[in-house]
Amino acid sequence: MSKNYYDLLGVKKDASQEEIKKAFRKLAHEHHPDKGNGNGDKFKEINEAYQTLGNPEKRRYYDQFGSAAGGFAGAGQPGGGFNYQDFARASGGNPFGGGFNQSNVHFDFDDLGDLGDIFGSFFGGARTNSRRQRGNDIEIELEVDFEEAVFGAEKIIDLSKIILCGHCGGGGAEPGSKISDCKTCGGTGRVVRQQQTIFGAFQSQSVCPDCRGEGRSYEKKCSRCGGSGTAHGNERIKVKIPAGIENGQRIKLSSQGEPAPKGISGDLYIQIRIKPAEKFHRQGNNILTTEHLSLKQAILGDKIQVDTVDGPVSLKIPAGTQSHSEFRLKNKGVPYLGSRGRGDHLVKVVVDIPRNLDRKTRKLLEEL
């Protein structure tokens, strides 16, 4: 016969999440298998119930299908209902499976508060932090010329930041001094503490406070950095500007940020600012320019020189060209970032109409 999770926790079906959590905490204290009068099977049952009812979405699914067909009958059982226990186990609802196997544990430690601390320590120190310290990221702005953004370039930047100590190489020890295992942690970088709880004695691990997880002790700390391994300084970095980069885009240089003391370095983010060009205007991967034509050129046609990022190009103006007509120079625009091909160069022509005409010019125009 299937189990009623609400009955297992001793709460009503309309119980709040706080009431469900409180009921589980009480029963977990009572039935934990490490206690003298604990009951491992009962503890697994109440945990299975809490893993479902303590999760609002799983609880809704359970309420919808778990009581189908007049009870908690499973599919294939009399009544043909949905057996939620099968679903819960398949989806990790029963974290203990065939016994106390750490790989099967799915406790939400943060949700359990102090119980989470206890369980985290009990199941292999799940809440301890063994990650290496990471340095700060740096973000700067870099101004480049229009043509540098179009074709790409290499730039040299000088950064004032925290760098590895040049005297000890970032190790923190005075060169030539003796390095030995940390006496506090025995070289492991971690310390084990015995913790008395209502469930009994538990062991927890944490980063060694003396060596900060490094596991080493120095006979003499670096005279320049005091053992931190870092110092303020200047660093020259070469940056490759990719062809086709746009204004406001960022370049990421991994591990070029500030180093952490005996840890790993952060990243450097470079935000690109493109100087406006005097003649060119960018629109996506196209370049726009404007050329002026005389009335004669517009009426009779002509060939004009157009400045592009590749240099001067000859452009044929057909007879009868209207003002604000647009001509396209293929593949004379901006390269596509990280891809092949280029945009186009679009030339808009403006016909300059003379303002003050003398009599002779007016007569000729009238005859025309």
Short mmCIF file of C-alpha atoms in Angstrom, two decimals:
data_model
loop_
_atom_site.label_atom_id
_atom_site.label_comp_id
_atom_site.label_asym_id
_atom_site.label_seq_id
_atom_site.Cartn_x
_atom_site.Cartn_y
_atom_site.Cartn_z
CA MET A 1 0.00 0.00 0.00
CA SER A 2 1.34 3.45 -0.90
CA LYS A 3 2.31 5.96 1.74
CA ASN A 4 0.58 9.21 2.60
CA TYR A 5 3.32 11.79 2.95
CA TYR A 6 1.16 14.13 5.01
CA ASP A 7 0.47 11.36 7.53
CA LEU A 8 4.16 10.45 7.69
CA LEU A 9 5.01 14.01 8.72
CA GLY A 10 1.92 14.36 10.91
CA VAL A 11 0.57 17.45 9.16
CA LYS A 12 -2.67 18.35 7.43
CA LYS A 13 -2.97 18.58 3.67
CA ASP A 14 -3.33 22.35 3.84
CA ALA A 15 -0.25 22.78 6.06
CA SER A 16 2.08 25.66 5.22
CA GLN A 17 5.66 25.13 4.05
CA GLU A 18 6.89 26.36 7.42
CA GLU A 19 4.71 23.81 9.26
CA ILE A 20 6.00 21.02 7.01
CA LYS A 21 9.61 22.03 7.62
CA LYS A 22 9.03 22.26 11.38
CA ALA A 23 7.43 18.79 11.45
CA PHE A 24 10.30 17.28 9.50
CA ARG A 25 12.93 18.83 11.75
CA LYS A 26 11.21 17.42 14.82
CA LEU A 27 10.92 13.92 13.36
CA ALA A 28 14.49 14.03 12.00
CA HIS A 29 15.79 14.75 15.50
CA GLU A 30 13.72 11.92 16.87
CA HIS A 31 14.47 9.17 14.34
CA HIS A 32 18.01 9.95 13.14
CA PRO A 33 19.86 6.58 12.93
CA ASP A 34 22.90 7.90 14.79
CA LYS A 35 20.85 8.32 17.93
CA GLY A 36 20.62 5.42 20.35
CA ASN A 37 16.89 5.01 19.85
CA GLY A 38 16.89 6.16 16.20
CA ASN A 39 15.14 4.33 13.39
CA GLY A 40 16.86 4.34 10.00
CA ASP A 41 13.84 3.07 8.06
CA LYS A 42 11.55 5.64 9.64
CA PHE A 43 14.10 8.36 9.00
CA LYS A 44 14.23 7.43 5.30
CA GLU A 45 10.44 7.57 5.09
CA ILE A 46 10.10 11.01 6.63
CA ASN A 47 12.94 12.32 4.47
CA GLU A 48 11.22 10.94 1.37
CA ALA A 49 8.06 12.74 2.43
CA TYR A 50 9.86 16.01 3.11
CA GLN A 51 11.74 15.93 -0.20
CA THR A 52 8.33 16.04 -1.90
CA LEU A 53 6.19 18.19 0.37
CA GLY A 54 9.04 20.59 1.12
CA ASN A 55 9.27 21.43 -2.59
CA PRO A 56 6.20 23.45 -3.73
CA GLU A 57 6.32 22.16 -7.31
CA LYS A 58 6.76 18.51 -6.32
CA ARG A 59 4.04 18.99 -3.74
CA ARG A 60 1.59 20.24 -6.38
CA TYR A 61 2.41 17.26 -8.57
CA TYR A 62 1.92 14.92 -5.62
CA ASP A 63 -1.41 16.53 -4.69
CA GLN A 64 -2.61 16.23 -8.27
CA PHE A 65 -1.61 12.65 -9.00
CA GLY A 66 -0.77 11.03 -5.68
CA SER A 67 -4.40 10.71 -4.56
CA ALA A 68 -5.84 9.81 -7.96
CA ALA A 69 -8.52 7.08 -8.20
CA GLY A 70 -9.58 7.21 -4.60
CA GLY A 71 -6.39 6.68 -2.69
CA PHE A 72 -2.67 6.26 -3.26
CA ALA A 73 -2.89 3.23 -5.52
CA GLY A 74 -0.03 2.86 -7.99
CA ALA A 75 -0.29 2.39 -11.72
CA GLY A 76 -0.91 -1.28 -12.29
CA GLN A 77 -2.43 -1.66 -8.81
CA PRO A 78 -6.17 -1.85 -8.16
CA GLY A 79 -7.59 1.59 -8.76
CA GLY A 80 -5.11 2.38 -11.54
CA GLY A 81 -3.90 5.61 -9.87
CA PHE A 82 -0.50 7.24 -10.12
CA ASN A 83 2.05 5.99 -7.59
CA TYR A 84 3.99 9.08 -6.56
CA GLN A 85 6.53 7.07 -4.57
CA ASP A 86 7.77 5.55 -7.83
CA PHE A 87 8.07 9.01 -9.34
CA ALA A 88 9.79 10.40 -6.25
CA ARG A 89 12.37 7.65 -6.19
CA ALA A 90 13.02 7.95 -9.92
CA SER A 91 13.57 11.70 -9.56
CA GLY A 92 15.69 11.59 -6.45
CA GLY A 93 12.84 12.00 -3.95
CA ASN A 94 14.33 9.23 -1.82
CA PRO A 95 17.92 10.32 -1.39
CA PHE A 96 19.00 7.28 0.58
CA GLY A 97 17.99 4.61 -1.93
CA GLY A 98 19.58 1.41 -0.72
CA GLY A 99 21.24 2.86 2.37
CA PHE A 100 23.30 5.80 3.47
CA ASN A 101 25.26 6.36 0.26
CA GLN A 102 26.71 9.87 -0.02
CA SER A 103 26.31 9.87 -3.80
CA ASN A 104 22.54 9.50 -3.36
CA VAL A 105 22.08 12.35 -0.89
CA HIS A 106 19.93 15.23 -2.14
CA PHE A 107 19.40 17.27 1.03
CA ASP A 108 18.74 20.98 0.56
CA PHE A 109 21.12 22.01 3.37
CA ASP A 110 20.37 25.72 3.06
CA ASP A 111 16.69 25.00 3.62
CA LEU A 112 17.37 23.18 6.88
CA GLY A 113 19.43 25.84 8.68
CA ASP A 114 21.42 24.33 11.56
CA LEU A 115 20.29 20.84 10.58
CA GLY A 116 21.87 21.48 7.19
CA ASP A 117 25.18 22.28 8.88
CA ILE A 118 25.03 19.00 10.76
CA PHE A 119 24.03 16.91 7.76
CA GLY A 120 26.58 18.69 5.58
CA SER A 121 29.36 17.73 7.96
CA PHE A 122 27.97 14.22 8.41
CA PHE A 123 27.84 13.52 4.68
CA GLY A 124 31.45 14.41 3.91
CA GLY A 125 31.65 18.10 4.65
CA ALA A 126 29.36 19.25 1.84
CA ARG A 127 29.26 22.82 3.16
CA THR A 128 32.99 23.38 3.48
CA ASN A 129 34.64 25.57 0.90
CA SER A 130 37.68 24.01 -0.74
CA ARG A 131 37.82 26.34 -3.76
CA ARG A 132 40.94 28.38 -4.28
CA GLN A 133 40.65 32.08 -3.70
CA ARG A 134 40.18 34.10 -6.89
CA GLY A 135 41.52 37.57 -7.56
CA ASN A 136 39.47 40.57 -8.62
CA ASP A 137 38.39 41.18 -12.21
CA ILE A 138 39.43 44.48 -13.80
CA GLU A 139 37.43 46.47 -16.34
CA ILE A 140 38.94 49.33 -18.33
CA GLU A 141 38.09 51.39 -21.42
CA LEU A 142 40.34 51.50 -24.47
CA GLU A 143 39.95 54.09 -27.22
CA VAL A 144 40.84 53.02 -30.76
CA ASP A 145 40.77 54.77 -34.14
CA PHE A 146 38.02 54.07 -36.66
CA GLU A 147 40.41 52.25 -39.00
CA GLU A 148 41.83 50.16 -36.12
CA ALA A 149 38.32 48.95 -35.33
CA VAL A 150 37.74 48.13 -39.00
CA PHE A 151 40.94 46.21 -39.72
CA GLY A 152 42.05 45.21 -36.23
CA ALA A 153 45.22 46.23 -34.42
CA GLU A 154 47.57 45.42 -31.57
CA LYS A 155 47.64 47.85 -28.66
CA ILE A 156 49.91 48.07 -25.63
CA ILE A 157 48.31 49.13 -22.36
CA ASP A 158 49.94 49.89 -19.02
CA LEU A 159 47.92 48.83 -15.98
CA SER A 160 48.45 49.89 -12.40
CA LYS A 161 47.11 47.03 -10.31
CA ILE A 162 47.94 44.31 -7.80
CA ILE A 163 50.55 41.96 -9.25
CA LEU A 164 52.53 38.96 -8.04
CA CYS A 165 55.39 39.96 -5.79
CA GLY A 166 58.55 40.09 -7.85
CA HIS A 167 60.73 39.25 -4.86
CA CYS A 168 59.17 35.93 -3.89
CA GLY A 169 57.43 35.16 -7.18
CA GLY A 170 54.06 35.05 -5.46
CA GLY A 171 55.05 32.25 -3.08
CA GLY A 172 55.08 34.41 0.05
CA ALA A 173 58.38 33.07 1.42
CA GLU A 174 61.66 34.95 1.61
CA PRO A 175 63.93 33.48 -1.11
CA GLY A 176 66.20 30.85 0.41
CA SER A 177 64.15 30.40 3.58
CA LYS A 178 62.94 27.00 4.72
CA ILE A 179 59.43 25.85 3.76
CA SER A 180 57.78 23.08 5.78
CA ASP A 181 54.36 21.55 6.32
CA CYS A 182 51.90 23.59 8.34
CA LYS A 183 51.90 22.38 11.95
CA THR A 184 48.23 23.13 12.44
CA CYS A 185 46.91 20.97 9.58
CA GLY A 186 49.93 18.70 8.98
CA GLY A 187 50.24 19.88 5.40
CA THR A 188 46.71 18.94 4.33
CA GLY A 189 45.39 22.49 4.23
CA ARG A 190 42.31 21.46 6.22
CA VAL A 191 41.49 20.98 9.88
CA VAL A 192 39.03 18.51 11.36
CA ARG A 193 36.79 19.53 14.23
CA GLN A 194 34.69 17.39 16.53
CA GLN A 195 31.16 18.75 16.95
CA GLN A 196 28.69 17.66 19.61
CA THR A 197 25.09 17.81 18.42
CA ILE A 198 21.75 16.43 19.48
CA PHE A 199 22.45 13.52 17.12
CA GLY A 200 25.76 12.75 18.76
CA ALA A 201 29.37 13.57 17.80
CA PHE A 202 30.13 14.65 14.25
CA GLN A 203 33.31 15.59 12.47
CA SER A 204 33.55 18.58 10.16
CA GLN A 205 36.34 19.85 7.94
CA SER A 206 37.32 23.43 7.17
CA VAL A 207 40.18 25.36 5.59
CA CYS A 208 43.15 25.68 7.90
CA PRO A 209 43.11 29.18 9.45
CA ASP A 210 46.92 29.39 9.68
CA CYS A 211 48.01 28.39 6.17
CA ARG A 212 44.66 29.23 4.49
CA GLY A 213 44.51 25.88 2.79
CA GLU A 214 48.02 26.00 1.36
CA GLY A 215 49.42 23.37 3.70
CA ARG A 216 52.81 25.08 4.00
CA SER A 217 54.58 27.10 6.64
CA TYR A 218 57.45 29.52 5.98
CA GLU A 219 60.47 29.94 8.20
CA LYS A 220 60.61 33.57 7.05
CA LYS A 221 57.96 35.49 5.18
CA CYS A 222 58.82 37.60 2.15
CA SER A 223 60.37 40.90 3.21
CA ARG A 224 58.66 42.77 0.37
CA CYS A 225 55.05 41.54 0.52
CA GLY A 226 54.91 40.24 4.10
CA GLY A 227 53.99 36.74 2.92
CA SER A 228 50.90 37.73 0.91
CA GLY A 229 52.56 36.96 -2.44
CA THR A 230 51.16 40.13 -4.01
CA ALA A 231 52.07 43.82 -4.27
CA HIS A 232 51.00 46.97 -6.08
CA GLY A 233 52.77 47.53 -9.36
CA ASN A 234 52.52 48.21 -13.09
CA GLU A 235 52.07 45.65 -15.82
CA ARG A 236 52.30 46.10 -19.59
CA ILE A 237 49.83 44.00 -21.56
CA LYS A 238 49.48 43.48 -25.31
CA VAL A 239 45.89 43.50 -26.57
CA LYS A 240 44.77 42.26 -29.97
CA ILE A 241 41.83 44.27 -31.33
CA PRO A 242 39.83 41.99 -33.66
CA ALA A 243 38.80 43.33 -37.07
CA GLY A 244 35.17 44.45 -37.15
CA ILE A 245 34.75 45.11 -33.44
CA GLU A 246 31.94 47.55 -32.62
CA ASN A 247 31.78 50.45 -30.22
CA GLY A 248 30.96 49.30 -26.68
CA GLN A 249 31.93 45.66 -27.17
CA ARG A 250 34.22 44.02 -24.61
CA ILE A 251 37.35 41.93 -24.96
CA LYS A 252 38.07 39.40 -22.20
CA LEU A 253 41.64 38.49 -21.30
CA SER A 254 41.52 35.50 -18.97
CA SER A 255 43.74 35.56 -15.88
CA GLN A 256 44.98 39.09 -16.68
CA GLY A 257 43.13 40.67 -13.75
CA GLU A 258 44.45 40.90 -10.20
CA PRO A 259 45.96 37.77 -8.63
CA ALA A 260 44.65 36.50 -5.31
CA PRO A 261 47.18 35.87 -2.54
CA LYS A 262 48.40 32.35 -3.39
CA GLY A 263 45.28 31.83 -5.47
CA ILE A 264 44.22 32.33 -9.08
CA SER A 265 43.99 35.57 -11.03
CA GLY A 266 40.82 37.30 -12.08
CA ASP A 267 40.08 38.39 -15.66
CA LEU A 268 40.63 41.65 -17.52
CA TYR A 269 37.69 43.13 -19.44
CA ILE A 270 38.44 45.83 -22.01
CA GLN A 271 35.53 47.92 -23.26
CA ILE A 272 36.20 49.39 -26.68
CA ARG A 273 35.47 53.03 -27.49
CA ILE A 274 35.85 53.93 -31.18
CA LYS A 275 36.88 57.48 -32.07
CA PRO A 276 34.50 59.07 -34.59
CA ALA A 277 35.99 59.39 -38.08
CA GLU A 278 35.93 62.75 -39.82
CA LYS A 279 34.40 61.42 -43.03
CA PHE A 280 33.21 57.86 -42.44
CA HIS A 281 30.07 56.83 -40.60
CA ARG A 282 29.48 53.21 -39.61
CA GLN A 283 26.13 51.47 -39.78
CA GLY A 284 26.54 47.83 -38.76
CA ASN A 285 29.10 46.45 -41.19
CA ASN A 286 28.45 49.12 -43.82
CA ILE A 287 30.32 52.42 -44.12
CA LEU A 288 28.43 55.53 -45.20
CA THR A 289 29.85 58.66 -46.85
CA THR A 290 28.39 61.66 -48.66
CA GLU A 291 29.73 63.19 -51.88
CA HIS A 292 28.66 66.50 -53.45
CA LEU A 293 28.00 66.89 -57.20
CA SER A 294 27.72 69.99 -59.29
CA LEU A 295 24.63 70.53 -61.41
CA LYS A 296 26.68 69.76 -64.51
CA GLN A 297 27.95 66.45 -63.08
CA ALA A 298 24.44 65.40 -62.12
CA ILE A 299 22.98 66.25 -65.54
CA LEU A 300 25.77 65.07 -67.82
CA GLY A 301 27.38 62.40 -65.64
CA ASP A 302 30.99 62.09 -64.52
CA LYS A 303 33.60 60.01 -62.71
CA ILE A 304 34.50 61.02 -59.16
CA GLN A 305 37.04 59.83 -56.59
CA VAL A 306 35.57 58.38 -53.40
CA ASP A 307 37.70 57.91 -50.27
CA THR A 308 37.21 54.49 -48.66
CA VAL A 309 39.00 52.74 -45.78
CA ASP A 310 40.95 50.90 -48.53
CA GLY A 311 41.96 54.13 -50.26
CA PRO A 312 40.52 56.18 -53.17
CA VAL A 313 38.09 54.42 -55.52
CA SER A 314 36.70 55.70 -58.83
CA LEU A 315 32.89 55.92 -58.96
CA LYS A 316 30.94 56.47 -62.19
CA ILE A 317 28.05 58.94 -61.91
CA PRO A 318 25.50 58.31 -64.67
CA ALA A 319 23.85 61.21 -66.51
CA GLY A 320 20.63 62.42 -64.93
CA THR A 321 21.55 61.41 -61.38
CA GLN A 322 19.08 62.73 -58.84
CA SER A 323 20.15 64.34 -55.59
CA HIS A 324 20.36 61.94 -52.59
CA SER A 325 20.82 58.92 -54.86
CA GLU A 326 22.87 56.12 -53.26
CA PHE A 327 25.64 54.04 -54.82
CA ARG A 328 27.06 50.82 -53.42
CA LEU A 329 30.74 49.84 -53.42
CA LYS A 330 30.76 46.11 -52.75
CA ASN A 331 33.02 44.64 -50.06
CA LYS A 332 34.49 48.01 -49.10
CA GLY A 333 32.88 48.08 -45.67
CA VAL A 334 33.72 46.59 -42.26
CA PRO A 335 34.78 42.92 -41.94
CA TYR A 336 32.34 40.66 -40.15
CA LEU A 337 33.63 40.02 -36.63
CA GLY A 338 34.95 36.48 -36.32
CA SER A 339 33.78 35.57 -39.82
CA ARG A 340 34.62 35.98 -43.49
CA GLY A 341 33.41 38.73 -45.76
CA ARG A 342 32.84 42.44 -45.41
CA GLY A 343 30.02 44.90 -45.57
CA ASP A 344 29.67 47.55 -48.30
CA HIS A 345 30.53 51.21 -48.69
CA LEU A 346 27.40 53.25 -49.43
CA VAL A 347 27.87 56.62 -51.15
CA LYS A 348 25.07 59.16 -51.04
CA VAL A 349 25.37 61.99 -53.58
CA VAL A 350 23.97 65.47 -52.99
CA VAL A 351 23.52 67.80 -55.96
CA ASP A 352 24.56 71.36 -55.15
CA ILE A 353 22.13 73.82 -56.75
CA PRO A 354 23.69 77.24 -57.43
CA ARG A 355 21.94 80.05 -55.55
CA ASN A 356 22.91 83.26 -57.35
CA LEU A 357 22.74 82.89 -61.16
CA ASP A 358 23.89 85.59 -63.55
CA ARG A 359 21.81 86.41 -66.62
CA LYS A 360 23.92 84.36 -68.99
CA THR A 361 23.74 81.21 -66.87
CA ARG A 362 20.00 81.65 -66.30
CA LYS A 363 19.44 82.06 -70.07
CA LEU A 364 21.46 78.94 -70.84
CA LEU A 365 19.52 76.94 -68.28
CA GLU A 366 16.23 78.17 -69.70
CA GLU A 367 17.33 77.14 -73.18
CA LEU A 368 18.39 73.78 -71.84
#
